[in-house]
Amino acid sequence: RPPSSTLFPYTTLFRSTPARLSGIRYNQGMLTPLQNTPLVWVDQPETLRDIAEEIAQSEILAVDTESNSLYAYQEQVCLIQFSTRDKDYLIDTLALKDLSALGPIFQSDKILKVFHAAEYDLICLFRDYGFRFDYLFDTMIAARILGLTQIGYGPLVDQYFDIQMNKKYQRANWGKRPLNPEMLEYARQDSHYLIALQELLRSELQKAGLWELALEDFRRLTQGIEDTTESSEEDFWKLHGARDLSPEKAAILKSLYQFREEQAAAQDRPPFKVISNQALVEIAQICPKHKEELYILSNLSERLAERYAKKLMQAVTAGKQAPPEYPPVHKRPKNSILKRMEALREWRKITGVELGVASDVILPRDVLNRIAWAGPVSSNDLREQMQDVPYRFERFGKDILASIEAFGHH
């Protein structure tokens, strides 16, 4: 179990946070109007330094990011949004080469950072800037733990504040400059309501007796962050239909996939915007001998067939000459492990119903699998497998061991 000092910052902040944030009338679902909040655009190094010093004085900070994943081969963070209780900031990451001034803020255990669906933001901020994180609150995780059916940011803002957010720019190109005024308004909204939303969700978690569980998941967010966006030459197996191909045709698909990656990198476009996944699988499936066969495919437009015919046929030929490709083999768990998984799933399902939350809130999938593979027989064995979820160990440990033991007697 971690020393109590690791829990201290969370507990102190939330004991001292005012029960009602300035300017918010929760009972009427109203917030201080967005237009009354100053918006600060940051695209100069000296401004960033000043802003970093300013927000480092905050006890709580809302954070969001916008990336250009739909418009570039290697996506990058194009904007970081911060909101304090009385200001919204937009950090133009494309104009600023050095964002290191923000590192201490993200890693501070004194400033609570509020995100919605933090995981992707954390991966992108780590990938692009090497930032590490401590002391977070995730409003989506909080909503899931509370068993809410609508856990998206827009629906939550609508539910709690009766504000309908415009999602027009959800898939916009955030890499372009200048951003039009509507995009600036969209971006600031994504962090503007988070502090107030956090206040309400925290209160509900505490009332429901789920606060410690939420704290545990917020802490887990900050552990083991790594760049999962890097591509690998085996990624072609992730394409729908790839595993239905013969090993010989899978080799052709791999060759086509590599061709598409090279084209996407050269054009700085996402691979799916060069040629669709379905088209690649279809080409591998029919294994064309002549380029004319490309023109009758249902998933490849005539324009693309015309543009890439020669290179696609070269990729098909290279794939035919390559060794057959066999799908990666995942070791099948022993029957005893599968039965433990089944017993634990059944236990967490029942417990989830009793507490009114989703079953994986009771025991996250990665922890369940780890326990099932280890097959703990004592409390100490189980504690070792649940080191990153000490609260769940204290609360559910005996029940988990009992469910495993009961399975052993079947």
mmCIF file of C-alpha atoms in Angstrom, residues 25 55 75 90 92 103 105 119 127 143 197 207 216 234 247 308 318-319 327 344 354-355 357-358 367 374 378 390:
data_model
loop_
_atom_site.group_PDB
_atom_site.id
_atom_site.type_symbol
_atom_site.label_atom_id
_atom_site.label_comp_id
_atom_site.label_asym_id
_atom_site.label_seq_id
_atom_site.Cartn_x
_atom_site.Cartn_y
_atom_site.Cartn_z
ATOM 1 C CA ARG A 25 -25.345 28.622 -9.554
ATOM 2 C CA ILE A 55 -1.137 29.386 -13.630
ATOM 3 C CA GLU A 75 -0.145 13.738 -35.694
ATOM 4 C CA LEU A 90 -4.998 28.866 -25.579
ATOM 5 C CA ASP A 92 -0.294 27.786 -29.703
ATOM 6 C CA GLY A 103 6.457 20.560 -17.312
ATOM 7 C CA ILE A 105 2.785 22.318 -13.723
ATOM 8 C CA GLU A 119 -5.634 9.079 -21.504
ATOM 9 C CA ARG A 127 4.941 11.774 -27.030
ATOM 10 C CA ALA A 143 -18.967 9.861 -14.694
ATOM 11 C CA LEU A 197 -18.027 19.889 -13.594
ATOM 12 C CA LYS A 207 -21.992 10.982 -1.425
ATOM 13 C CA GLU A 216 -7.269 5.257 -7.305
ATOM 14 C CA GLU A 234 3.069 -5.899 -38.129
ATOM 15 C CA PRO A 247 -0.609 -16.667 -45.497
ATOM 16 C CA TYR A 308 -1.632 4.345 -57.977
ATOM 17 C CA ALA A 318 6.677 -7.851 -54.145
ATOM 18 C CA GLY A 319 4.139 -9.484 -51.812
ATOM 19 C CA PRO A 327 -0.828 -14.193 -37.759
ATOM 20 C CA LEU A 344 -13.629 -13.152 -11.329
ATOM 21 C CA GLU A 354 -24.918 -4.232 -6.195
ATOM 22 C CA LEU A 355 -22.993 -0.945 -6.296
ATOM 23 C CA VAL A 357 -21.527 0.713 -11.484
ATOM 24 C CA ALA A 358 -20.025 -0.953 -14.582
ATOM 25 C CA VAL A 367 -5.956 -6.210 -13.009
ATOM 26 C CA ALA A 374 -1.061 -15.397 -11.070
ATOM 27 C CA SER A 378 -3.117 -15.948 0.075
ATOM 28 C CA PRO A 390 -4.550 -0.726 -2.980
#
